[in-house]
Short mmCIF file of C-alpha atoms in Angstrom, two decimals:
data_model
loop_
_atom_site.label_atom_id
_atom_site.label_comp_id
_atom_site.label_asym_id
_atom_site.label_seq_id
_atom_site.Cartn_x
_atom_site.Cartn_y
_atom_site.Cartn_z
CA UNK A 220 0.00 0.00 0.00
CA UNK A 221 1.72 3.11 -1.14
CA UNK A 222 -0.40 6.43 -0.08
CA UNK A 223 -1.32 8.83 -2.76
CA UNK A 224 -3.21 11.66 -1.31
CA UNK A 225 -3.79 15.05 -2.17
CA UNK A 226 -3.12 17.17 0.56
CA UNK A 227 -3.34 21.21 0.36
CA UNK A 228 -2.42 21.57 -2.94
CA UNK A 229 0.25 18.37 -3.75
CA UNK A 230 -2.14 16.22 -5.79
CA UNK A 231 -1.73 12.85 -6.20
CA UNK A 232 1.90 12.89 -4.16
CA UNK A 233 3.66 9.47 -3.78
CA UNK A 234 4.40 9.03 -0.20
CA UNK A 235 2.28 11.56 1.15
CA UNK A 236 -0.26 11.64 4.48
CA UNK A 237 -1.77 14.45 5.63
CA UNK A 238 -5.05 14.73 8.74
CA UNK A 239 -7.95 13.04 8.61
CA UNK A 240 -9.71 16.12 7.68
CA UNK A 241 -7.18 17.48 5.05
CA UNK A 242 -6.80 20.88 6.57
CA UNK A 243 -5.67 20.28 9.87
CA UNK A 244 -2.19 22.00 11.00
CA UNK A 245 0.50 18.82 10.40
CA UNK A 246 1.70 18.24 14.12
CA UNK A 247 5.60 16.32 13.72
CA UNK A 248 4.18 13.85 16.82
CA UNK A 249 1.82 12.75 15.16
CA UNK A 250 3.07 12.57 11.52
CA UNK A 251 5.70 10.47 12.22
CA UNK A 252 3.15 8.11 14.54
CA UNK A 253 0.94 8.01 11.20
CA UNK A 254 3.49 7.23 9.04
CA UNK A 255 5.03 4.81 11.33
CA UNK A 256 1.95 2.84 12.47
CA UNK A 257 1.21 2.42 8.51
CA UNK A 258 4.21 1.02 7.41
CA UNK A 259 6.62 3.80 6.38
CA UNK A 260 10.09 4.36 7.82
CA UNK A 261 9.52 8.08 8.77
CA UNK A 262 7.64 11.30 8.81
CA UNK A 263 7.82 14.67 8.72
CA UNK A 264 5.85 18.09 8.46
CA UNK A 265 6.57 19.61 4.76
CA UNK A 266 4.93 22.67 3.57
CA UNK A 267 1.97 21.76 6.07
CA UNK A 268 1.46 18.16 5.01
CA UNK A 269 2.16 15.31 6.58
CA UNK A 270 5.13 13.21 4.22
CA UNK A 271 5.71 9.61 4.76
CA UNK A 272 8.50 8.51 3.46
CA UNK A 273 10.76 4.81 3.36
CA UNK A 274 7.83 2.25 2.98
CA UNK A 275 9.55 -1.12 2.83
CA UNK A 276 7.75 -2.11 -0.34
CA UNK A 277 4.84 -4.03 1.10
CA UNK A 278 1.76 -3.92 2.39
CA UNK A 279 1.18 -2.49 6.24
CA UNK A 280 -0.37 -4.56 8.81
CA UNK A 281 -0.40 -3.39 12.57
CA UNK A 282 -1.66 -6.55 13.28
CA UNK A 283 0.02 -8.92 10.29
CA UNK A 284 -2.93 -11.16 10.49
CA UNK A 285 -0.99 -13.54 11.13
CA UNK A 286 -1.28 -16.34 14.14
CA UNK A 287 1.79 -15.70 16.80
CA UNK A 288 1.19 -19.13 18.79
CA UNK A 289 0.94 -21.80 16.16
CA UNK A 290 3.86 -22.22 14.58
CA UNK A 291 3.56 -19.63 11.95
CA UNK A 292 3.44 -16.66 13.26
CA UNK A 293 5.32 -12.86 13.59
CA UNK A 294 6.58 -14.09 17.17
CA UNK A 295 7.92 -17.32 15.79
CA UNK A 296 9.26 -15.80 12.31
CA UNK A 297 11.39 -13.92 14.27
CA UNK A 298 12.45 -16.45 16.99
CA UNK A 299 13.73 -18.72 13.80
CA UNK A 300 15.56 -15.77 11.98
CA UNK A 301 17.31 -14.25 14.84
CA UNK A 302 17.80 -16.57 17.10
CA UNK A 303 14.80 -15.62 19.40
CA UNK A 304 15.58 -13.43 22.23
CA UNK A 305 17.34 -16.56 23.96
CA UNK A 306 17.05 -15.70 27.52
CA UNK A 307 14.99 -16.79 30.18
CA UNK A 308 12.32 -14.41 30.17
CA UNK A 309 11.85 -15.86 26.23
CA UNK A 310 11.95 -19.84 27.84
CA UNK A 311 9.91 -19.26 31.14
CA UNK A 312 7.65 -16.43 30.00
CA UNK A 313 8.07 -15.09 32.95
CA UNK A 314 8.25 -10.65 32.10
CA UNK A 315 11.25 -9.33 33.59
CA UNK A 316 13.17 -6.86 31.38
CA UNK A 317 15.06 -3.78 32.60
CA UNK A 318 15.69 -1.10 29.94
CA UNK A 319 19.22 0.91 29.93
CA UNK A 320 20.28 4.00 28.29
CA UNK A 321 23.80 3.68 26.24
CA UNK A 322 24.19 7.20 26.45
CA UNK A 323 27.65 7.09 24.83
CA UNK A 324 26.39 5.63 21.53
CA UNK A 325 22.66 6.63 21.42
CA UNK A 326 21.13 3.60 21.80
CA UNK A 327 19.57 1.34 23.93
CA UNK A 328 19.82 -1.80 26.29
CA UNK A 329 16.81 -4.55 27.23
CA UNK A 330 18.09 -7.09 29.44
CA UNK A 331 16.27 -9.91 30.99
CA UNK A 332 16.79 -9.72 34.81
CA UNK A 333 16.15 -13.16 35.52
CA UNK A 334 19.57 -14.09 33.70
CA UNK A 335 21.01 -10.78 32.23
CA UNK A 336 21.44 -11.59 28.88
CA UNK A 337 21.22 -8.74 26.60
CA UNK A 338 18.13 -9.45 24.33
CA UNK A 339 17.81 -6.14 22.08
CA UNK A 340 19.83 -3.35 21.40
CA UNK A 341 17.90 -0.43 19.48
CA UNK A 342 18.61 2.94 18.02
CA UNK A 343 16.74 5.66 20.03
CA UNK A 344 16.29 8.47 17.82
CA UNK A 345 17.10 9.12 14.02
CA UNK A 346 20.47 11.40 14.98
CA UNK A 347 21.49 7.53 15.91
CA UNK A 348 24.66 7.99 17.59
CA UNK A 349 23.85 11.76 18.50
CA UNK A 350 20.11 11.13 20.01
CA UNK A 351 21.95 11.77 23.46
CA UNK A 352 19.54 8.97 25.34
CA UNK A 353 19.16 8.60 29.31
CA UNK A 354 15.49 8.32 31.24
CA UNK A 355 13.42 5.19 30.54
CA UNK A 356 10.45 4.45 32.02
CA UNK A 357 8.42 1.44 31.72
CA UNK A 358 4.62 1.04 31.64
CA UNK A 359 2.21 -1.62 33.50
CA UNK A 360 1.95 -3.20 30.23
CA UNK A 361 6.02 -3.48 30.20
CA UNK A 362 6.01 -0.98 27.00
CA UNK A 363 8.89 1.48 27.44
CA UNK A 364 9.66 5.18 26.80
CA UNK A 365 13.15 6.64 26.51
CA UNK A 366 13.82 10.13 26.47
CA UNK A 367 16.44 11.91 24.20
CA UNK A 368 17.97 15.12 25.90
CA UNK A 369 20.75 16.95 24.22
CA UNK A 370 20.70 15.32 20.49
CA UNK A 371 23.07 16.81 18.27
CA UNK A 372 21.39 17.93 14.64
CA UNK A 373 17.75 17.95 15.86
CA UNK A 374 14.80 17.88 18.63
CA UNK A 375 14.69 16.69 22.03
CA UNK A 376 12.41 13.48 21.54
CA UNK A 377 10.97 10.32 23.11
CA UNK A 378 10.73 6.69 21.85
CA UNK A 379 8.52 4.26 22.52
CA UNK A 380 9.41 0.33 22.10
CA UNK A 381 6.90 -2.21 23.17
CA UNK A 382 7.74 -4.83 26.11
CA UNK A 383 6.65 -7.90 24.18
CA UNK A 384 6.93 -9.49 21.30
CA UNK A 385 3.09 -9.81 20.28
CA UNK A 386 3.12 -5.99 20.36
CA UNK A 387 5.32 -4.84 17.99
CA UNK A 388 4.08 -4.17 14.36
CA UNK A 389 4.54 -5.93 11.49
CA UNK A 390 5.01 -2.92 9.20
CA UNK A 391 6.20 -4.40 6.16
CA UNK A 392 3.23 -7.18 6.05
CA UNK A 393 6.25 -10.33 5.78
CA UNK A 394 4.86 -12.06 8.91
CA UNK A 395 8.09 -11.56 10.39
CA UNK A 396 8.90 -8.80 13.16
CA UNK A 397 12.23 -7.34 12.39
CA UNK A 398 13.52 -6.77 15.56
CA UNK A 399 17.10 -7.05 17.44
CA UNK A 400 17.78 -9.90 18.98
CA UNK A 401 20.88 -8.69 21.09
CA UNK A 402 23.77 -6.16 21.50
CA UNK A 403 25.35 -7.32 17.97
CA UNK A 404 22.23 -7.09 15.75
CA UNK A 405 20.94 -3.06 15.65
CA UNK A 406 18.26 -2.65 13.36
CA UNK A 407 18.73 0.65 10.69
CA UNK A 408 16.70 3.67 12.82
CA UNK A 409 13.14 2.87 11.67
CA UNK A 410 13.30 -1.04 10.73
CA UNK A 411 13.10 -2.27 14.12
CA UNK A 412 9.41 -3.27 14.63
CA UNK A 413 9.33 -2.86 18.19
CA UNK A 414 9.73 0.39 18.32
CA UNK A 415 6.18 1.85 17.99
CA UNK A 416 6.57 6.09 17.33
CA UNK A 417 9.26 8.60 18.19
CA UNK A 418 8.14 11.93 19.25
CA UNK A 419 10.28 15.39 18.73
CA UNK A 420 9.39 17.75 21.95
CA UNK A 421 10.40 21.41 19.46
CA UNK A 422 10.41 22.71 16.31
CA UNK A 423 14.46 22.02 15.63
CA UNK A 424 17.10 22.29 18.62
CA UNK A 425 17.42 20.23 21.72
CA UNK A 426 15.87 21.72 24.97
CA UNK A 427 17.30 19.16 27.40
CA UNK A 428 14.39 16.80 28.02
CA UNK A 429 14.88 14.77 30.85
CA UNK A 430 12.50 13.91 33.44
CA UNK A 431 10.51 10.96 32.33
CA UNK A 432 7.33 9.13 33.86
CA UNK A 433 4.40 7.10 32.71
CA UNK A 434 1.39 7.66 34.80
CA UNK A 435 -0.19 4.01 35.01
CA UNK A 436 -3.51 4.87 33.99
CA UNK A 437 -2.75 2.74 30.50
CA UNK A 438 -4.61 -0.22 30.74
CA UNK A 439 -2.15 -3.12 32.24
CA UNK A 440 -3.24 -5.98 29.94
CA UNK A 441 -3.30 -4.45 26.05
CA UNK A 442 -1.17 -1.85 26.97
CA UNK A 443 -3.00 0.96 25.16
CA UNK A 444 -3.63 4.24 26.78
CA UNK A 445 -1.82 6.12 29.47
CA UNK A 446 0.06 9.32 29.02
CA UNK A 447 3.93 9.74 29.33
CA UNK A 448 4.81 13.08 31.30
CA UNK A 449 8.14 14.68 30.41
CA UNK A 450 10.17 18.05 32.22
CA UNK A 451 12.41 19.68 29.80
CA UNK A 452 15.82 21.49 31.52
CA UNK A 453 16.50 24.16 28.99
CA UNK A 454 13.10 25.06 28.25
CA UNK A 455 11.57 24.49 31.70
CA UNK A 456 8.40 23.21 29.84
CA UNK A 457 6.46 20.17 31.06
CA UNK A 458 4.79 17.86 28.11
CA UNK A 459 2.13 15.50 28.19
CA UNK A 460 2.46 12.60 25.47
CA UNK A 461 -0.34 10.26 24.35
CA UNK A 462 1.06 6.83 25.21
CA UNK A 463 -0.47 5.25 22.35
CA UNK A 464 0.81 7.99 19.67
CA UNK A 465 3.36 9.97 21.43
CA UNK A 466 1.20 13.12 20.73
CA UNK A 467 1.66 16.41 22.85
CA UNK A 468 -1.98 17.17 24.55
CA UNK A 469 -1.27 19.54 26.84
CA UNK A 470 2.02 21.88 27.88
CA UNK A 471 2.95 23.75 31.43
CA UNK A 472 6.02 25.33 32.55
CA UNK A 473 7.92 25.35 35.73
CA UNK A 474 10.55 27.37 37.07
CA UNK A 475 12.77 24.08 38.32
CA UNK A 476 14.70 22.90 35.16
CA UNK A 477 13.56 19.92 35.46
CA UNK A 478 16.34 17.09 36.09
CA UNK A 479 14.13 13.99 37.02
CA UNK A 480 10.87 13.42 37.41
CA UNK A 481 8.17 10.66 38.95
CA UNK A 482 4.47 9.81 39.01
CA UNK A 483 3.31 8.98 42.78
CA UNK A 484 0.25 7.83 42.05
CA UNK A 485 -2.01 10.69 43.27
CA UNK A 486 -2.39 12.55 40.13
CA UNK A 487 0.96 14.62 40.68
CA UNK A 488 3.90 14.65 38.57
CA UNK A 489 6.84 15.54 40.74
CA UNK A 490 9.84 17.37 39.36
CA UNK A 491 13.33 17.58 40.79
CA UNK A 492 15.73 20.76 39.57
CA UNK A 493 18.98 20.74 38.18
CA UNK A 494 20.04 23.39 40.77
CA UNK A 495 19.67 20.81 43.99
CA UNK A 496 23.69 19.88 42.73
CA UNK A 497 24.98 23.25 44.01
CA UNK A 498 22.31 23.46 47.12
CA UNK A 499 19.49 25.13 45.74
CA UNK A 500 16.64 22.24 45.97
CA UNK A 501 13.60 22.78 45.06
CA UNK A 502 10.86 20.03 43.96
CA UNK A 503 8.20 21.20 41.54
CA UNK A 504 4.70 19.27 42.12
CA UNK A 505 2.54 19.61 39.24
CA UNK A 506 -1.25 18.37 39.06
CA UNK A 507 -1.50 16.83 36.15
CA UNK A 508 -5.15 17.02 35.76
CA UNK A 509 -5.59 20.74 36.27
CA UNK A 510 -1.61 21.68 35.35
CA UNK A 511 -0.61 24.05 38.38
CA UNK A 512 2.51 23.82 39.89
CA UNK A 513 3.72 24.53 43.49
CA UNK A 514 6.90 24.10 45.02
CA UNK A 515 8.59 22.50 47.95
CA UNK A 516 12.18 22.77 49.37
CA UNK A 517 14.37 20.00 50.25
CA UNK A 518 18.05 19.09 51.04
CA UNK A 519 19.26 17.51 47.83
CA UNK A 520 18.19 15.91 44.81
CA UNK A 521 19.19 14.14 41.55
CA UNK A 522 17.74 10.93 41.90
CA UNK A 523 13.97 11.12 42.62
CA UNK A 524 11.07 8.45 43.44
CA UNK A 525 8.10 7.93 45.11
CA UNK A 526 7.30 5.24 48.18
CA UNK A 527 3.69 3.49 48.27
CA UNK A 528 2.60 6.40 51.02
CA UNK A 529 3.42 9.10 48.44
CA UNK A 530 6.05 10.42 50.07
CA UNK A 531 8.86 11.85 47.39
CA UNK A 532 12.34 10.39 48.05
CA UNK A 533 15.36 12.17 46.87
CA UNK A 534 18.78 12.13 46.46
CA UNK A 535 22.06 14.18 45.39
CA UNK A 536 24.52 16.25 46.47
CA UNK A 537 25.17 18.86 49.30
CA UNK A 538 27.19 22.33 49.83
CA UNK A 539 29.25 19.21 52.05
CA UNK A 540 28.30 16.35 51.14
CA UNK A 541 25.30 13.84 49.91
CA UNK A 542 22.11 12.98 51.45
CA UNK A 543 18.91 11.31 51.04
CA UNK A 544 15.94 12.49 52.03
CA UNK A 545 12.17 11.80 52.50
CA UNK A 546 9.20 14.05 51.81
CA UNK A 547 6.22 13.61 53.00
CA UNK A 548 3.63 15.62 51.82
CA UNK A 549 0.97 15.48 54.04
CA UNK A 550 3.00 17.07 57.26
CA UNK A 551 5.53 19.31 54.77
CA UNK A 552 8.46 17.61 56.48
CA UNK A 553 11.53 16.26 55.45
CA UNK A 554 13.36 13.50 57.02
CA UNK A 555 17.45 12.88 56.33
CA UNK A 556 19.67 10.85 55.77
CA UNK A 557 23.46 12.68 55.46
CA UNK A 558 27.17 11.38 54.54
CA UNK A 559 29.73 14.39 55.03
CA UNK A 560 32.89 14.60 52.70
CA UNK A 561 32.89 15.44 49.11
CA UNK A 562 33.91 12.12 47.80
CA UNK A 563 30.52 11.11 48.22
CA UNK A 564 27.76 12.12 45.42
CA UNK A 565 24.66 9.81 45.55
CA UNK A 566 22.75 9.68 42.71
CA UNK A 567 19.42 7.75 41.11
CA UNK A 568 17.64 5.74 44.11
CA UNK A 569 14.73 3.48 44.05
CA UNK A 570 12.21 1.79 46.62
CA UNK A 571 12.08 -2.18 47.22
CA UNK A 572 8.30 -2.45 48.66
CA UNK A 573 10.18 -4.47 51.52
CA UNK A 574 11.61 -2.03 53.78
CA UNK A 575 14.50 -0.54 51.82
CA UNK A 576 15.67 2.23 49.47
CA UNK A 577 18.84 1.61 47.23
CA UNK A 578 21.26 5.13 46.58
CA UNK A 579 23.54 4.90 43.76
CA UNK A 580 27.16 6.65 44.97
CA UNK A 581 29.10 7.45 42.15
CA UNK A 582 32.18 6.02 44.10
CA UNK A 583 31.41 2.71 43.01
CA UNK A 584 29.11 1.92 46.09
CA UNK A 585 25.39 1.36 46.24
CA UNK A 586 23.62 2.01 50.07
CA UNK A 587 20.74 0.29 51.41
CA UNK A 588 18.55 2.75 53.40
CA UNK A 589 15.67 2.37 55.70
CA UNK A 590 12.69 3.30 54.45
CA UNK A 591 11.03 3.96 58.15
CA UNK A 592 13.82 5.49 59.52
CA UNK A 593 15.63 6.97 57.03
CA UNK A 594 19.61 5.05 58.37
CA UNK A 595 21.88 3.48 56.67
CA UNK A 596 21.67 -0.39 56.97
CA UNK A 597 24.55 -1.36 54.41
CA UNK A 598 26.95 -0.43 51.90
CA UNK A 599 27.39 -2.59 49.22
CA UNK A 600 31.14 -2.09 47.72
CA UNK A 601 32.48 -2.71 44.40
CA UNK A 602 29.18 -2.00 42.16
CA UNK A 603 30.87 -0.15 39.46
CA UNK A 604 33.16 3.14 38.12
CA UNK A 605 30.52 6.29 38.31
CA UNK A 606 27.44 4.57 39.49
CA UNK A 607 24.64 6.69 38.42
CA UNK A 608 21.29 5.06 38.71
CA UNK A 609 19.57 1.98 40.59
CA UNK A 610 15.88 0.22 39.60
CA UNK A 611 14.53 -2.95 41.46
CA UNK A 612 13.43 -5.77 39.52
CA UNK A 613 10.29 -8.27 40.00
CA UNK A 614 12.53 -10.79 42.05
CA UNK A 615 13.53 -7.98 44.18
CA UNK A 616 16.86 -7.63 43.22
CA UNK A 617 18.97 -4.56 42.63
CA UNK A 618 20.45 -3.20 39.52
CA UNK A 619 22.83 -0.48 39.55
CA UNK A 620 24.21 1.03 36.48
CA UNK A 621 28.04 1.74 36.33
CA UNK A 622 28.45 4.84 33.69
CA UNK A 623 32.28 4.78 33.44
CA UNK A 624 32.75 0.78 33.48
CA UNK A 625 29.80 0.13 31.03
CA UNK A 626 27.91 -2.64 32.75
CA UNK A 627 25.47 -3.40 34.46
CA UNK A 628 25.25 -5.00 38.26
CA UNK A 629 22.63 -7.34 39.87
CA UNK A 630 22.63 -7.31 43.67
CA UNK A 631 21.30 -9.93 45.79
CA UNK A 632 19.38 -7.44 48.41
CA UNK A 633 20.39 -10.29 50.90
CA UNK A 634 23.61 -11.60 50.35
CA UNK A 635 24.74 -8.69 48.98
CA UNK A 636 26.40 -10.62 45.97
CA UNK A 637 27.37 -8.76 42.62
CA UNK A 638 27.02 -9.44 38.90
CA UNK A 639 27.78 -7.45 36.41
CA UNK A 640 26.97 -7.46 32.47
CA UNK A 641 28.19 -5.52 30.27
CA UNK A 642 25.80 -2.89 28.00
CA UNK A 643 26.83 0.35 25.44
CA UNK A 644 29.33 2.78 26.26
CA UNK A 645 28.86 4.96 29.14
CA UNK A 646 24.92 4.06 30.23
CA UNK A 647 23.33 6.81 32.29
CA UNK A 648 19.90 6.02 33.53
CA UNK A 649 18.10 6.51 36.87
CA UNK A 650 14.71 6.29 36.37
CA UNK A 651 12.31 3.61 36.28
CA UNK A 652 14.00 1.53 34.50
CA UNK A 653 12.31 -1.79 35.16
CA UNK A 654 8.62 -0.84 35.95
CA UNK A 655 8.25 -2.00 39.03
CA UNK A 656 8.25 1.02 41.14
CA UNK A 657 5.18 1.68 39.05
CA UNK A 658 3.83 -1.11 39.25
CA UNK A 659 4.29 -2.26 42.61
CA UNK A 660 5.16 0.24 44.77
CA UNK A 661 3.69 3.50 43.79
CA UNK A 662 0.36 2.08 42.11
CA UNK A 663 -0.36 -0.20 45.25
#
């Protein structure tokens, strides 16, 4: 199916797709969803129409029509081709993924937690080695969004990849999803059928998009709905993305620059600032139904979650040191947690649902703090070279990302054992990496 619309004016133009009512202002979101969803490699806005362009040749079919359980299908096509995803997640079933930003290469990591073996490596944006990737956050569904901050030669933007298998698209009609299968076999920006839309946040430059959270209210079996809330540093902007098409529906500003951001399950979208480094903290709170803001001070921040409660956890550096501290809303007090000496700088952090919340240290340590009390109750050693993030997976464990060494590192939250695996260069990510703070802990 090759498109041949006539849209204001360009009659009859090969590779053209313009709004369902012809005369609508082309939005770039939702182009390239369009084009995308239908079977082309790309979109883009040109002279007010919506321009598809790189169709594979064949016919588009979201849904291939084409059974994935019986030996013939999509899922199957591509298990025979590339090899299948070959972990244990693929042989038990059993979901367990954690998504991880190769920063130094601009693309991206899915692991399987249960084993570690690295079962797709994508592109993240079309700038490819310039997209500049870091947040990911991960839907009920286990469909994933990873934001694009400083990309060199075009827009901030998001990416969405779906989770499973069964949900990617089929866009070239072959009955095969083209996807990776591991860290040697990247898919061309735009062949990889799992990822479903990329969505540029401005008209041209990069405006430092960084904070990144889905909001759970997508529906946890198909996966469709939800909206993805993003905080933009340069710009100081706020976005609200339609999980489905990566539209922009609505737009608010805050005065933060936003650095990181979380969902805590009470209809707020909570914003830490890039200024809490040098000891100027504040947290912006914005309702995302009505879109006001107000603000709250704390004692650092850089990494930032939320706890089942709704209290907002943070973490970062201090005019002397680190700390970690807990927010509670509902009394305006803060409760700390403090480490003196400048060799310390604690980073992403994440809550277990058992008790415990897990600081990343750059120094190659990860801490283990109470989530009652607010003490240290161990250190773990030897984690990694610049240690930037931490995300708890759905056995509980602990993963830690190591920036400077490249891997990644699985901690038994008992024994305190290590693993590592190795990723892309230089992997920054602190968010949500896994989906289960969403899932269990701030949606509980």
């Amino acid at each position: 199916m090759i498109k041949q619309l006539a849209c204001l004016g360009l009659a009859m133009l090969p590779l053209a797709a313009c709004g369902d009512d012809g005369g609508a202002v082309c939005e770039p979101a939702a182009c390239t969803s369009q084009c995308l969803g239908t079977g082309y490699l790309g979109g883009a806005c040109v002279g007010g129409s919506c321009q598809c362009s790189g169709h594979p040749g064949a016919d588009a079919d979201a849904d291939a029509d084409v059974p994935r359980d019986d030996g013939g299908g999509a899922e199957d096509a591509a298990a025979e081709e590339g090899g299948g995803w070959g972990s244990r997640c693929e042989e038990t079933g059993e979901y367990s993924y954690i998504w991880i930003a190769d920063t130094g290469e601009g693309k991206l990591s899915k692991l399987c937690t249960l084993d570690g073996v690295e079962v797709g490596r994508y592109w993240t944006s079309p700038q490819t080695t310039g997209g500049d990737p870091s947040r990911t956050s991960v839907n009920l569904h286990g469909d994933m969004v990873v934001t694009n901050r400083e990309v060199s030669g075009g827009p901030s933007s998001v990416t969405k990849f779906a989770g499973l298998l069964e949900d990617c698209i089929d866009r070239n009609g072959d009955g095969t999803i083209q996807t990776s299968t591991g860290p040697t076999d990247v898919k061309p920006w735009g062949e990889d059928e799992c990822m479903l839309w990329n969505s540029p946040l401005s008209g041209g430059s990069a405006i430092g998009a960084r904070a990144t959270a889905w909001d759970g209210t997508e529906n946890a079996e198909t996966g469709e709905g939800g909206f993805v809330w993003i905080g933009a540093l340069t710009s100081n902007q706020v976005f609200k993305l339609d999980g489905d098409d990566g539209a922009i529906l609505e737009q608010t500003r805050v005065t933060n620059s936003p650095y990181g951001g979380v969902i805590d399950g009470r209809g707020n979208f909570w914003v830490v600032g890039a200024m809490c480094t040098i000891g100027m903290c504040q947290l912006a709170r914005v309702n995302t139904s009505a879109l006001d803001t107000s603000y709250v001070t704390v004692p650092c921040g850089y990494g930032i979650t939320a706890d089942a409660q709704g209290r907002i956890w943070t973490s970062g550096r201090t005019l002397t040191g680190s700390c970690v501290n807990r927010h509670d809303p509902a009394t305006a007090t803060n409760t700390t947690y403090t480490a003196p000496g400048m060799t310390n700088f604690f980073r992403g952090l994440a809550v277990d649902g058992l008790g415990s919340v897990w600081v990343a240290n750059t120094g190659g340590n990860v801490l283990q703090i109470s989530e009652d009390t607010v003490e240290l109750v161990h250190d773990v050693p030897g984690v990694g070279s610049s240690v930037v993030g931490v995300a708890i997976d759905f056995q509980h464990n602990v993963w830690a990302v190591a920036e400077e060494s490249s891997h990644a590192a699985k901690i038994n939250p008992t024994t305190y054992e290590v693993e590592t695996f190795s990723v892309g260069s230089r992997p920054y990510t602190y968010s949500d990496m896994t989906g289960f703070q969403l899932r269990t802990v701030i949606l509980l």
